Coordinates of C-alpha atoms in Angstrom, one line a residue:
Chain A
X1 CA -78.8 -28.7 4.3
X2 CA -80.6 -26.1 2.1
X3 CA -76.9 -24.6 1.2
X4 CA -78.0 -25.2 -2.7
X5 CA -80.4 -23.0 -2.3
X6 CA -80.7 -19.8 -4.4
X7 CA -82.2 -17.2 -2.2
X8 CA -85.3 -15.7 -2.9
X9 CA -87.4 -16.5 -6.0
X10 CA -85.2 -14.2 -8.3
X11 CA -83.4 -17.2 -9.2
X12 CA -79.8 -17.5 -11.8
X13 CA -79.3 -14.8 -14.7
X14 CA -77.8 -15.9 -17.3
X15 CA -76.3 -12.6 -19.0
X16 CA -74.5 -13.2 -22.7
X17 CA -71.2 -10.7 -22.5
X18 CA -71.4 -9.3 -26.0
X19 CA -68.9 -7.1 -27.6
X20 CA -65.4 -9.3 -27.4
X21 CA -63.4 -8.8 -30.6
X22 CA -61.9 -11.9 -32.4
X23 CA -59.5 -12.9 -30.1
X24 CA -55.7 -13.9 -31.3
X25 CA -52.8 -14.2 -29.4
X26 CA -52.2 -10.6 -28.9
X27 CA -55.3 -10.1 -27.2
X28 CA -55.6 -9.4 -23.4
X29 CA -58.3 -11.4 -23.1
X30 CA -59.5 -10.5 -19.5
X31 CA -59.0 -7.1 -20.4
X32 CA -61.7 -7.1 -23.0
X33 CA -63.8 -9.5 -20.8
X34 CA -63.7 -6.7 -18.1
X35 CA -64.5 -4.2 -21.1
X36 CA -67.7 -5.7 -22.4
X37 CA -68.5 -6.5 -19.1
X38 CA -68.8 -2.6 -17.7
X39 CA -70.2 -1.9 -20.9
X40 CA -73.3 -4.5 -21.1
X41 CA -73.7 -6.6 -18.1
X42 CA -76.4 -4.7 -15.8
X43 CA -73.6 -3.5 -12.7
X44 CA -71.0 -4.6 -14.5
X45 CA -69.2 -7.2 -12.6
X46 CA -70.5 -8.4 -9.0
X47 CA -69.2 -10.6 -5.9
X48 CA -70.3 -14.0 -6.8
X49 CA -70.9 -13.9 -10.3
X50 CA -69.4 -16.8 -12.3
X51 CA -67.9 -15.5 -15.2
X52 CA -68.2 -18.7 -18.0
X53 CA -65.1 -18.0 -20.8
X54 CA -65.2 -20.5 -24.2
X55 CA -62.6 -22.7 -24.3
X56 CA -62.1 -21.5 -28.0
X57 CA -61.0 -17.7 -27.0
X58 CA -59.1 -18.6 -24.1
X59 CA -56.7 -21.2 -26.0
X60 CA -56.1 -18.3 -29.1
X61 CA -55.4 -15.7 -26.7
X62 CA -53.2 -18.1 -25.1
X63 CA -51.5 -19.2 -28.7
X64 CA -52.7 -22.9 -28.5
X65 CA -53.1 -23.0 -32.4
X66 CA -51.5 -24.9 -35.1
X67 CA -51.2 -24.0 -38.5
X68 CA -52.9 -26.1 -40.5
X69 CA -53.2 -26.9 -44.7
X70 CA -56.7 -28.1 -44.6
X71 CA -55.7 -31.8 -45.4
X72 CA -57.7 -34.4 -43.2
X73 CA -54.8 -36.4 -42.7
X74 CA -52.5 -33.6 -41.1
X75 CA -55.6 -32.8 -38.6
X76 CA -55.7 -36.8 -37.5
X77 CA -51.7 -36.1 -36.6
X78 CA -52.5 -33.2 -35.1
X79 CA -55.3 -34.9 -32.5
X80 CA -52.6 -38.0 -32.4
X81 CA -50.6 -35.8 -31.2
X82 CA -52.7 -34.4 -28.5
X83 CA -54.3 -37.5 -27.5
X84 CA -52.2 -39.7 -25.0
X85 CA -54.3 -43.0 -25.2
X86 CA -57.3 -43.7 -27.7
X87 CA -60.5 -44.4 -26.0
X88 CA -62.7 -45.6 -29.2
X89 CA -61.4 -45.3 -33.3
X90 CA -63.9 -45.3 -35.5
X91 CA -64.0 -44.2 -39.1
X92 CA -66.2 -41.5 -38.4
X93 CA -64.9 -40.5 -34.8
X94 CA -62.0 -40.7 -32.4
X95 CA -62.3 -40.9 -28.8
X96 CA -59.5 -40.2 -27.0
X97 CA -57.9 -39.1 -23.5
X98 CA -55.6 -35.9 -23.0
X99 CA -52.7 -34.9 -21.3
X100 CA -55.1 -33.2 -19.0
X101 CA -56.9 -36.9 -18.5
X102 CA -60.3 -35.4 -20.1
X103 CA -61.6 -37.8 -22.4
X104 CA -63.4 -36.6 -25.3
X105 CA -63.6 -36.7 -29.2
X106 CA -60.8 -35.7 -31.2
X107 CA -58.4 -34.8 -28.1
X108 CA -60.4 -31.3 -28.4
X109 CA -58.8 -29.7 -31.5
X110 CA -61.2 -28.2 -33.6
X111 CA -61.5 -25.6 -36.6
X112 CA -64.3 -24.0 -36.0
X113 CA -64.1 -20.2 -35.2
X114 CA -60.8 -19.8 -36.0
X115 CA -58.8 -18.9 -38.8
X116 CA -59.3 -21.3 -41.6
X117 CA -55.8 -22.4 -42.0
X118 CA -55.3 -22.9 -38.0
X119 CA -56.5 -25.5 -36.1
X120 CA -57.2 -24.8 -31.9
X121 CA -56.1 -27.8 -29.4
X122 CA -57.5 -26.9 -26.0
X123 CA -55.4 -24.8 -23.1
X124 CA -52.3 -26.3 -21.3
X125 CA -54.1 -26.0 -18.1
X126 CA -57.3 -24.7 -17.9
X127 CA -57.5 -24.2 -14.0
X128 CA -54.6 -22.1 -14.4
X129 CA -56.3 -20.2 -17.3
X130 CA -59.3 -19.9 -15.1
X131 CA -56.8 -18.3 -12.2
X132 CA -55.6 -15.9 -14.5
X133 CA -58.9 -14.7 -15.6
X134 CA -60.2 -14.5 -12.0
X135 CA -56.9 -12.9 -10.5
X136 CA -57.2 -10.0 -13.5
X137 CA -61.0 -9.5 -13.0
X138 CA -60.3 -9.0 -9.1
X139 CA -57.4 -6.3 -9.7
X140 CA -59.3 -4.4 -12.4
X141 CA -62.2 -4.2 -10.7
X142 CA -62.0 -5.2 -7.1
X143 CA -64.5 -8.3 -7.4
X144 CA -64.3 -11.4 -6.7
X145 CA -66.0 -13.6 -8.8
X146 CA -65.4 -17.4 -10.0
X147 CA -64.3 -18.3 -13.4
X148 CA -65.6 -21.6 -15.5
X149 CA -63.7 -22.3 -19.2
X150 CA -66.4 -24.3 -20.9
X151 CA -66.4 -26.5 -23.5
X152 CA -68.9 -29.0 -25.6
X153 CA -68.3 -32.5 -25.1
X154 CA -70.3 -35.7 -26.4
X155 CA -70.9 -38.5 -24.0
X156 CA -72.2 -42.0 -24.1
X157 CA -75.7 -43.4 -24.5
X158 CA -77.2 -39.9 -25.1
X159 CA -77.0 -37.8 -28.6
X160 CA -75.5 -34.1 -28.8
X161 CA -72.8 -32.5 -26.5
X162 CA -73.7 -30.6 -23.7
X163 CA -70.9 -27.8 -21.2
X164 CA -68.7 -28.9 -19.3
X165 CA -65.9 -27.2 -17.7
X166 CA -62.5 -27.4 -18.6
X167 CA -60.9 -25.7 -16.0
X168 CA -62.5 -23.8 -12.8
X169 CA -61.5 -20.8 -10.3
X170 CA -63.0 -19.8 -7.3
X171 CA -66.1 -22.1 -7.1
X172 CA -66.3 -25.5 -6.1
X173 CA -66.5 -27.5 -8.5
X174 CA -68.1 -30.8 -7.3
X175 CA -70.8 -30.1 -4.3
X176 CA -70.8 -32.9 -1.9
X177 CA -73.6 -33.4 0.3
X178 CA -73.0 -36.6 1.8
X179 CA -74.1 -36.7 5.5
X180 CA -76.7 -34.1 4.7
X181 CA -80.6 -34.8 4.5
X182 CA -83.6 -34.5 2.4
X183 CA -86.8 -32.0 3.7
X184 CA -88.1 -35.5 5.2
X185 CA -85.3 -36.4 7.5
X186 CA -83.7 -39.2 4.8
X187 CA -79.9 -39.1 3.7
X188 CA -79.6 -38.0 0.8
X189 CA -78.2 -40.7 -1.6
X190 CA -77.0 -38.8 -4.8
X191 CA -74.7 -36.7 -3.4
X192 CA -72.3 -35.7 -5.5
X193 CA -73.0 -32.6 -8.8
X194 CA -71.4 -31.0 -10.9
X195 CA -71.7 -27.3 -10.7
X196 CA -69.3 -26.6 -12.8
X197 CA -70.3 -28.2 -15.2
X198 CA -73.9 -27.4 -14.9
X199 CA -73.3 -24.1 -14.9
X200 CA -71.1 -24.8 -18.4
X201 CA -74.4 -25.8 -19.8
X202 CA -76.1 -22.7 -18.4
X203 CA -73.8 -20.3 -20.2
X204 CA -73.7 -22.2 -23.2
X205 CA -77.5 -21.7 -23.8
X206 CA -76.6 -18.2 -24.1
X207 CA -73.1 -18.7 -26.8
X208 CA -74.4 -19.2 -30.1
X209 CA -72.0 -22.2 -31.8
X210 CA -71.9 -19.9 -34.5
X211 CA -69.6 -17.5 -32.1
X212 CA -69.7 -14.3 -31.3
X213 CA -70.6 -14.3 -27.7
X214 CA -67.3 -16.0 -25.9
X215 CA -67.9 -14.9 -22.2
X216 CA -71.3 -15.2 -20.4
X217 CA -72.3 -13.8 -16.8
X218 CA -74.3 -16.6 -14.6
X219 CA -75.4 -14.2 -11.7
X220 CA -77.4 -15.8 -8.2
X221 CA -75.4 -19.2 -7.9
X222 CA -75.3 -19.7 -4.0
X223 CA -72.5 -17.2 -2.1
X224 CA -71.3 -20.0 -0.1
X225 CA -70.1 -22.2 -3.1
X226 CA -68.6 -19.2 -5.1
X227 CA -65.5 -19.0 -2.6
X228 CA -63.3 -21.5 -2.8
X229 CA -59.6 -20.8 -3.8
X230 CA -58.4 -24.3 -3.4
X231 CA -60.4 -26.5 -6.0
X232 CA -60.8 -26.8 -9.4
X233 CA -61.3 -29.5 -12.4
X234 CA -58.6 -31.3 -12.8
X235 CA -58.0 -31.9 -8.6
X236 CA -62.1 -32.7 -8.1
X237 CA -63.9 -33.0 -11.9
X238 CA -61.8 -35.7 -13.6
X239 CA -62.0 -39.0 -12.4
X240 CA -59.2 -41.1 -12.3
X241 CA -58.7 -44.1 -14.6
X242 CA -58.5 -46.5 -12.1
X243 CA -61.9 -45.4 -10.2
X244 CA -63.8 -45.5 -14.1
X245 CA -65.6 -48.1 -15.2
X246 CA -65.5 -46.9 -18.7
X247 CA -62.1 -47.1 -19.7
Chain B
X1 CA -77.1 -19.5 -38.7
X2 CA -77.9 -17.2 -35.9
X3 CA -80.7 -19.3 -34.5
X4 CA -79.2 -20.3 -31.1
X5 CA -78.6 -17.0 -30.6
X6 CA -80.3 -15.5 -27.8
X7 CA -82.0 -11.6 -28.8
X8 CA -80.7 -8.5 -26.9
X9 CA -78.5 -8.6 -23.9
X10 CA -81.3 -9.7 -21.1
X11 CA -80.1 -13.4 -21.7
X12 CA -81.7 -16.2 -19.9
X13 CA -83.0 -16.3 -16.7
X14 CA -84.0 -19.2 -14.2
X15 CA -86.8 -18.9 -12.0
X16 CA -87.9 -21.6 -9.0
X17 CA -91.6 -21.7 -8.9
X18 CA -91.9 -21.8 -5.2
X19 CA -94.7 -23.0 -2.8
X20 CA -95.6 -26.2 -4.6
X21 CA -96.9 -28.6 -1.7
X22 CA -95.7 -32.3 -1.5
X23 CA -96.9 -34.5 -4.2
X24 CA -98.5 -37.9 -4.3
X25 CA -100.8 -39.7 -6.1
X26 CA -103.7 -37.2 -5.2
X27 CA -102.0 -34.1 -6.5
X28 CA -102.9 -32.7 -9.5
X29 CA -99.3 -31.6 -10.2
X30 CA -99.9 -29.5 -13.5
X31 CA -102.5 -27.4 -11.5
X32 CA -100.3 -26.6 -8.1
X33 CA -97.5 -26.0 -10.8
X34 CA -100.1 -23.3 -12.5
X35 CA -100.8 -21.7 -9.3
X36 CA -97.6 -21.3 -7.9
X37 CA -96.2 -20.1 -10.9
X38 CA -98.8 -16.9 -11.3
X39 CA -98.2 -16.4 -8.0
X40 CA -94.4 -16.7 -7.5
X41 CA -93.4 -16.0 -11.4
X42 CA -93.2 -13.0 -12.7
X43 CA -95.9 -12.5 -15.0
X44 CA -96.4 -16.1 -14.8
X45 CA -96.9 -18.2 -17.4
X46 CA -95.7 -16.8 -20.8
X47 CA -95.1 -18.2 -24.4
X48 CA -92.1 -19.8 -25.2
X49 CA -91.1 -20.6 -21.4
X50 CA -89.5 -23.9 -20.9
X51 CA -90.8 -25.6 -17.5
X52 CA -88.9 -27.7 -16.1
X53 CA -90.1 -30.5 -13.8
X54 CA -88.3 -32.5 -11.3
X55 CA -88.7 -36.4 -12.1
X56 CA -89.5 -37.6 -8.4
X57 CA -92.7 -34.9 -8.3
X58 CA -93.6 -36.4 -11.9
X59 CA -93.6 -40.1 -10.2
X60 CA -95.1 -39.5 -7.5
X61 CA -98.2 -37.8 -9.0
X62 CA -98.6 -41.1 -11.4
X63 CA -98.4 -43.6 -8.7
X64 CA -94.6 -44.8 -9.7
X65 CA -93.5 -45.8 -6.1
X66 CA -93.1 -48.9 -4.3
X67 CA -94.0 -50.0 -0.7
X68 CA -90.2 -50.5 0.8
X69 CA -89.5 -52.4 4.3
X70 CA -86.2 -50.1 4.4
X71 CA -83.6 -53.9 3.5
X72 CA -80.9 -53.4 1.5
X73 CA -81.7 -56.1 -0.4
X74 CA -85.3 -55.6 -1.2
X75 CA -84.4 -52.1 -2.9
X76 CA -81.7 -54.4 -4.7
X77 CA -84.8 -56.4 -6.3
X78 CA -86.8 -53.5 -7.1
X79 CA -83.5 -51.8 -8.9
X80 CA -83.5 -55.4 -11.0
X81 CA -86.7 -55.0 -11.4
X82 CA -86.5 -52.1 -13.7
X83 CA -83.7 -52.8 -15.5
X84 CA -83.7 -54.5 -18.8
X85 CA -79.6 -54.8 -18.9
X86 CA -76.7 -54.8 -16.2
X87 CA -74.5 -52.3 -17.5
X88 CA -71.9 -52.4 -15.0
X89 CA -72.2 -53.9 -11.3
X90 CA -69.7 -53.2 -8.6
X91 CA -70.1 -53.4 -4.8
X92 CA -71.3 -50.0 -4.8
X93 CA -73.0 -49.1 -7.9
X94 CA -75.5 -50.8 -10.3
X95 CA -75.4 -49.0 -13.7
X96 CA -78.3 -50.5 -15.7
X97 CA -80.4 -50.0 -18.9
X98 CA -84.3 -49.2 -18.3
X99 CA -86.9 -50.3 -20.6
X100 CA -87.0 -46.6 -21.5
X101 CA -83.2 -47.1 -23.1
X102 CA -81.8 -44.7 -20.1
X103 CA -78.2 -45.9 -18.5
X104 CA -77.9 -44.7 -15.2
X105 CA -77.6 -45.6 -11.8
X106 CA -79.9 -48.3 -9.8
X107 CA -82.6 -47.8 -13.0
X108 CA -83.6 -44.4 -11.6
X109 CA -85.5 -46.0 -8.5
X110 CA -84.5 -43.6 -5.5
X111 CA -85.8 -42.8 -1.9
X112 CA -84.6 -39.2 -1.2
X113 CA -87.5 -36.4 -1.1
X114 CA -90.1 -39.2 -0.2
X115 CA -91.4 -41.0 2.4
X116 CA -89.6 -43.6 4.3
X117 CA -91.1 -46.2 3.0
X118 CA -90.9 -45.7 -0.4
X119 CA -88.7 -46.1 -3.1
X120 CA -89.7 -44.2 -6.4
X121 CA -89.3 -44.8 -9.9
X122 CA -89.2 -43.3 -12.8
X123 CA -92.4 -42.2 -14.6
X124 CA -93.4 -44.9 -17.5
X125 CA -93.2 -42.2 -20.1
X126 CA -91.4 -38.8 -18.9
X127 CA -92.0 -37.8 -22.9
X128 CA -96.1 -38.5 -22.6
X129 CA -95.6 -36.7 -18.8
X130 CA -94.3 -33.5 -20.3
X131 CA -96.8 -33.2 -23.2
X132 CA -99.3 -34.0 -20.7
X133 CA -98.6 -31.1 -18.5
X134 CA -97.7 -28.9 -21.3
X135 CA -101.1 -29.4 -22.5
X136 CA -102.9 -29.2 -19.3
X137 CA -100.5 -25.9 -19.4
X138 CA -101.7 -24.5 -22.3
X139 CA -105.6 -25.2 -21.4
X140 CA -105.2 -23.3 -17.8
X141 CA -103.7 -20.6 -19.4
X142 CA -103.7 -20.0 -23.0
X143 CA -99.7 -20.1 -23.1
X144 CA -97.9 -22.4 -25.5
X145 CA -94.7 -23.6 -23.4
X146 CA -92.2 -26.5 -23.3
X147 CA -91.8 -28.7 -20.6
X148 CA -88.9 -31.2 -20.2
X149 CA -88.8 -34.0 -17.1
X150 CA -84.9 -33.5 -15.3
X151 CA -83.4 -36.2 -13.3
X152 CA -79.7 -35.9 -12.0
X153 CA -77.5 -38.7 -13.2
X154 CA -73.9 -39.1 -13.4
X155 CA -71.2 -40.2 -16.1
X156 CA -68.3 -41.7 -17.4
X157 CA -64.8 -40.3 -17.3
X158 CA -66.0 -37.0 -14.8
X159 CA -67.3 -36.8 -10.9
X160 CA -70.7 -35.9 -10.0
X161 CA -74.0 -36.2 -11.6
X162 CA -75.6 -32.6 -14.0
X163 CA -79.0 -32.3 -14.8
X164 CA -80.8 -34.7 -17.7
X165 CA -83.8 -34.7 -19.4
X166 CA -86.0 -37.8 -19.0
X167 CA -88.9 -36.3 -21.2
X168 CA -89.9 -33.6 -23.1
X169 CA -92.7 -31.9 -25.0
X170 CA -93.1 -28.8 -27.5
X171 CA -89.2 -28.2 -27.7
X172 CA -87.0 -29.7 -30.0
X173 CA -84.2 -31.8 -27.8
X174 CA -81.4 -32.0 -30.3
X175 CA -80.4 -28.9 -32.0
X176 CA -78.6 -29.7 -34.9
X177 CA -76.8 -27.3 -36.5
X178 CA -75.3 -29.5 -39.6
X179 CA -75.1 -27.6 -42.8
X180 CA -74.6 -23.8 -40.9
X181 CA -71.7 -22.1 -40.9
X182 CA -69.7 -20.1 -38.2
X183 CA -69.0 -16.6 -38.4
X184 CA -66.0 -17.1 -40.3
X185 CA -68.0 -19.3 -42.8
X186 CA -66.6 -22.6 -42.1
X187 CA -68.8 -25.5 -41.3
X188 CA -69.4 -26.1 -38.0
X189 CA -67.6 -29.0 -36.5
X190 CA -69.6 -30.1 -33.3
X191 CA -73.3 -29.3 -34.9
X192 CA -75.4 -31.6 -32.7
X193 CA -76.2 -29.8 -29.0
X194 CA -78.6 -31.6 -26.7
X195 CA -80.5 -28.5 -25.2
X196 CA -82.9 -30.4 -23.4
X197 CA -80.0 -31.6 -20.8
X198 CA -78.6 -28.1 -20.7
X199 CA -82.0 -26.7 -19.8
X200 CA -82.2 -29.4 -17.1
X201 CA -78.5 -28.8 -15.8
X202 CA -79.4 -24.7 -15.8
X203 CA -83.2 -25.4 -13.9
X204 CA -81.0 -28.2 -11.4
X205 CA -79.0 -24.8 -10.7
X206 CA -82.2 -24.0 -8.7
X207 CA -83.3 -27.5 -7.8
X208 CA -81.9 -28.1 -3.4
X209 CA -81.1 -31.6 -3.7
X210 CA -82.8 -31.4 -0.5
X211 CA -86.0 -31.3 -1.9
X212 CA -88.7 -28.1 -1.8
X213 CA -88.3 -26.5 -5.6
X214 CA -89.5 -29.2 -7.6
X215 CA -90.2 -26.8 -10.6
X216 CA -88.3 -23.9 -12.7
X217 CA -88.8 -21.9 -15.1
X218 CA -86.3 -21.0 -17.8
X219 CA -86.7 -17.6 -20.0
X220 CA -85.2 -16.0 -22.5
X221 CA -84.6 -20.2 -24.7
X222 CA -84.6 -18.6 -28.3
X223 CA -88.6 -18.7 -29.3
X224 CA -87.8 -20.8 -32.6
X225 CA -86.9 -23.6 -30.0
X226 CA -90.2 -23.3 -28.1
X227 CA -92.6 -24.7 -31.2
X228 CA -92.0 -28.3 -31.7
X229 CA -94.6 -30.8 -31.4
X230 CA -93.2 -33.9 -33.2
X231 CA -89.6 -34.4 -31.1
X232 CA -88.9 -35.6 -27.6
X233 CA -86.5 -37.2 -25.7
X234 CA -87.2 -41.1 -26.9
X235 CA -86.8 -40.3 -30.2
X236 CA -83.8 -37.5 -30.3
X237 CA -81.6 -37.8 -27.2
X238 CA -81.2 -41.7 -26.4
X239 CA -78.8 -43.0 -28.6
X240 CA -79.5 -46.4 -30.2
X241 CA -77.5 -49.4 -28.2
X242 CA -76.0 -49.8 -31.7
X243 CA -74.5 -46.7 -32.6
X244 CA -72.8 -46.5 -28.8
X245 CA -69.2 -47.0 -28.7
X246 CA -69.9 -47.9 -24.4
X247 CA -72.6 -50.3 -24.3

């Protein structure tokens, strides 16, 4: 029952990894993750840490970028492009669904922190992203850790955007506690949370929008959920249009 | 520009005030919270700390439960009851409106982490419960803090529920970064980032949904956050039923 329970009154850290370059497609990405990481994070990398990568830097080192000549009109064929339905189409705002089935404004292409003739759509597949990441971490340093790509995304009936994750390693992503009760005996009736995602939102308190700080260290999530090589978003996070009632 | 931006490399850290007994309309929750946070926190209370309180403690401690006989459908009345608006109703889920403007699941009311024969509800005013702890904060020990009221709710489009804010005092909710400019001095794109829900997702991090931690503090929130006494939640984070594109 108490599985969710960080031990001790330590509690999470939530550690900014500062010293990444600008990333480009030449960059090895988890290379200079693992850098910065020796350099600044107190014992550099540990068992169970969840390492929480932008989505920004992990879709330039990964060359998901577009040239682009600053016209509004070329960016709206550009998110056409990425989008394959369209949620909501406002003047102001499109909603949209992707390839990946997230559903989200402007199919996730955006200009900000990037090269101002480029435009940055989000990675092919970012649990395979999130592999990667984890799979270099663990040879370079003998570690293993999980690995969140977060992102900022709006949502109904509440203002501003908040983390979620893109694409997960290592970690499970949704905790299920169905079956299991509360401290007085009852079944516990929300059941299902989002740790990825909330710990997107935990990392993203420390990544300035301004940039800057791409990678962030979230240290004391519970050992038993950082351990799980068979999950990740887009098998257990997105849910699929026909159980939604918002689409 | 810089302002999110989160001084030095100690980053943010997420502390579970432990020892706080089981709440009900006798406690005084604001002083168990001050005792078991200068005894469990490190060097308790200081300025600038965000504290973040679980919503079912908050309800309890006003009074906001109901006498349940344990039917199905008496629970179904009660959920009615608090709703202003049927937002979607399937044989499994009720998503409603509350008088509050919140859309969520069965209006809030819940019976986990209580006693059997309760259902409980949401406070009346989570924003007037967080100044009124904050306050009752500041007079017990001189410290000038911000307090938001979490709940767990779920969403559209992706599984599992992540930490919201029902209420909040002396922090501002929305931070809204129109007009600034990334690093590479282009206008930032996605400028308006709820940080009371991603304080609430980081604290849930700490939260068993078994019950037990009903209270965490979060460190290290950039201080020009922590000094705001005109916002909160009702007025910055729910978004007006005419501007949503889902209602």
């Amino acid at each position: 029952v108490q599985k969710w329970l960080v031990m001790g009154s330590a509690g999470v850290q939530i550690v900014p990894v500062l010293g990444i370059p600008a990333v480009d497609q030449t960059t090895d990405l988890a290379a200079e993750i693992c850098s910065a990481t020796a350099k600044g994070v107190p014992e550099g990398f540990c068992d169970g840490d969840v390492l929480v990568v932008a989505q920004k830097v992990v879709s330039k080192s990964e060359g998901r970028v577009v040239t682009w000549d600053g016209d509004a009109s070329t960016k709206q064929q550009v998110i056409r492009g990425e989008a394959t339905r369209i949620v909501r189409d406002t003047n102001s705002l499109i909603i949209t669904e992707t390839a990946h089935g997230f559903v989200c404004a402007n199919a996730g292409v955006d200009r900000s922190n990037s090269e101002p003739d480029q435009l940055v759509l989000l990675p092919n597949d970012p649990d395979r992203s999130a592999r990667g990441i984890r799979d270099r971490v663990h040879a370079a340093t003998g570690k293993q850790i999980a690995v969140v790509i977060s992102d900022s995304f709006g949502r109904p009936w509440r203002e501003g955007s908040t983390g979620v994750a893109l694409g997960s390693a290592g970690i499970t992503p949704i905790l299920d506690l169905s079956g299991t009760k509360d401290w007085a005996g009852i079944d516990l009736e929300t059941t299902r949370i989002c740790l990825v995602d909330m710990i997107a939102s935990a990392a993203e308190l420390v990544m300035p929008k301004a940039g800057g700080i791409p990678a962030v260290v979230v240290r004391g999530i519970d050992s038993s959920w950082v351990n799980d090589a068979r999950s990740n978003v887009a098998t257990d996070v997105i849910r699929p249009a026909n159980k939604d009632l918002f689409r």
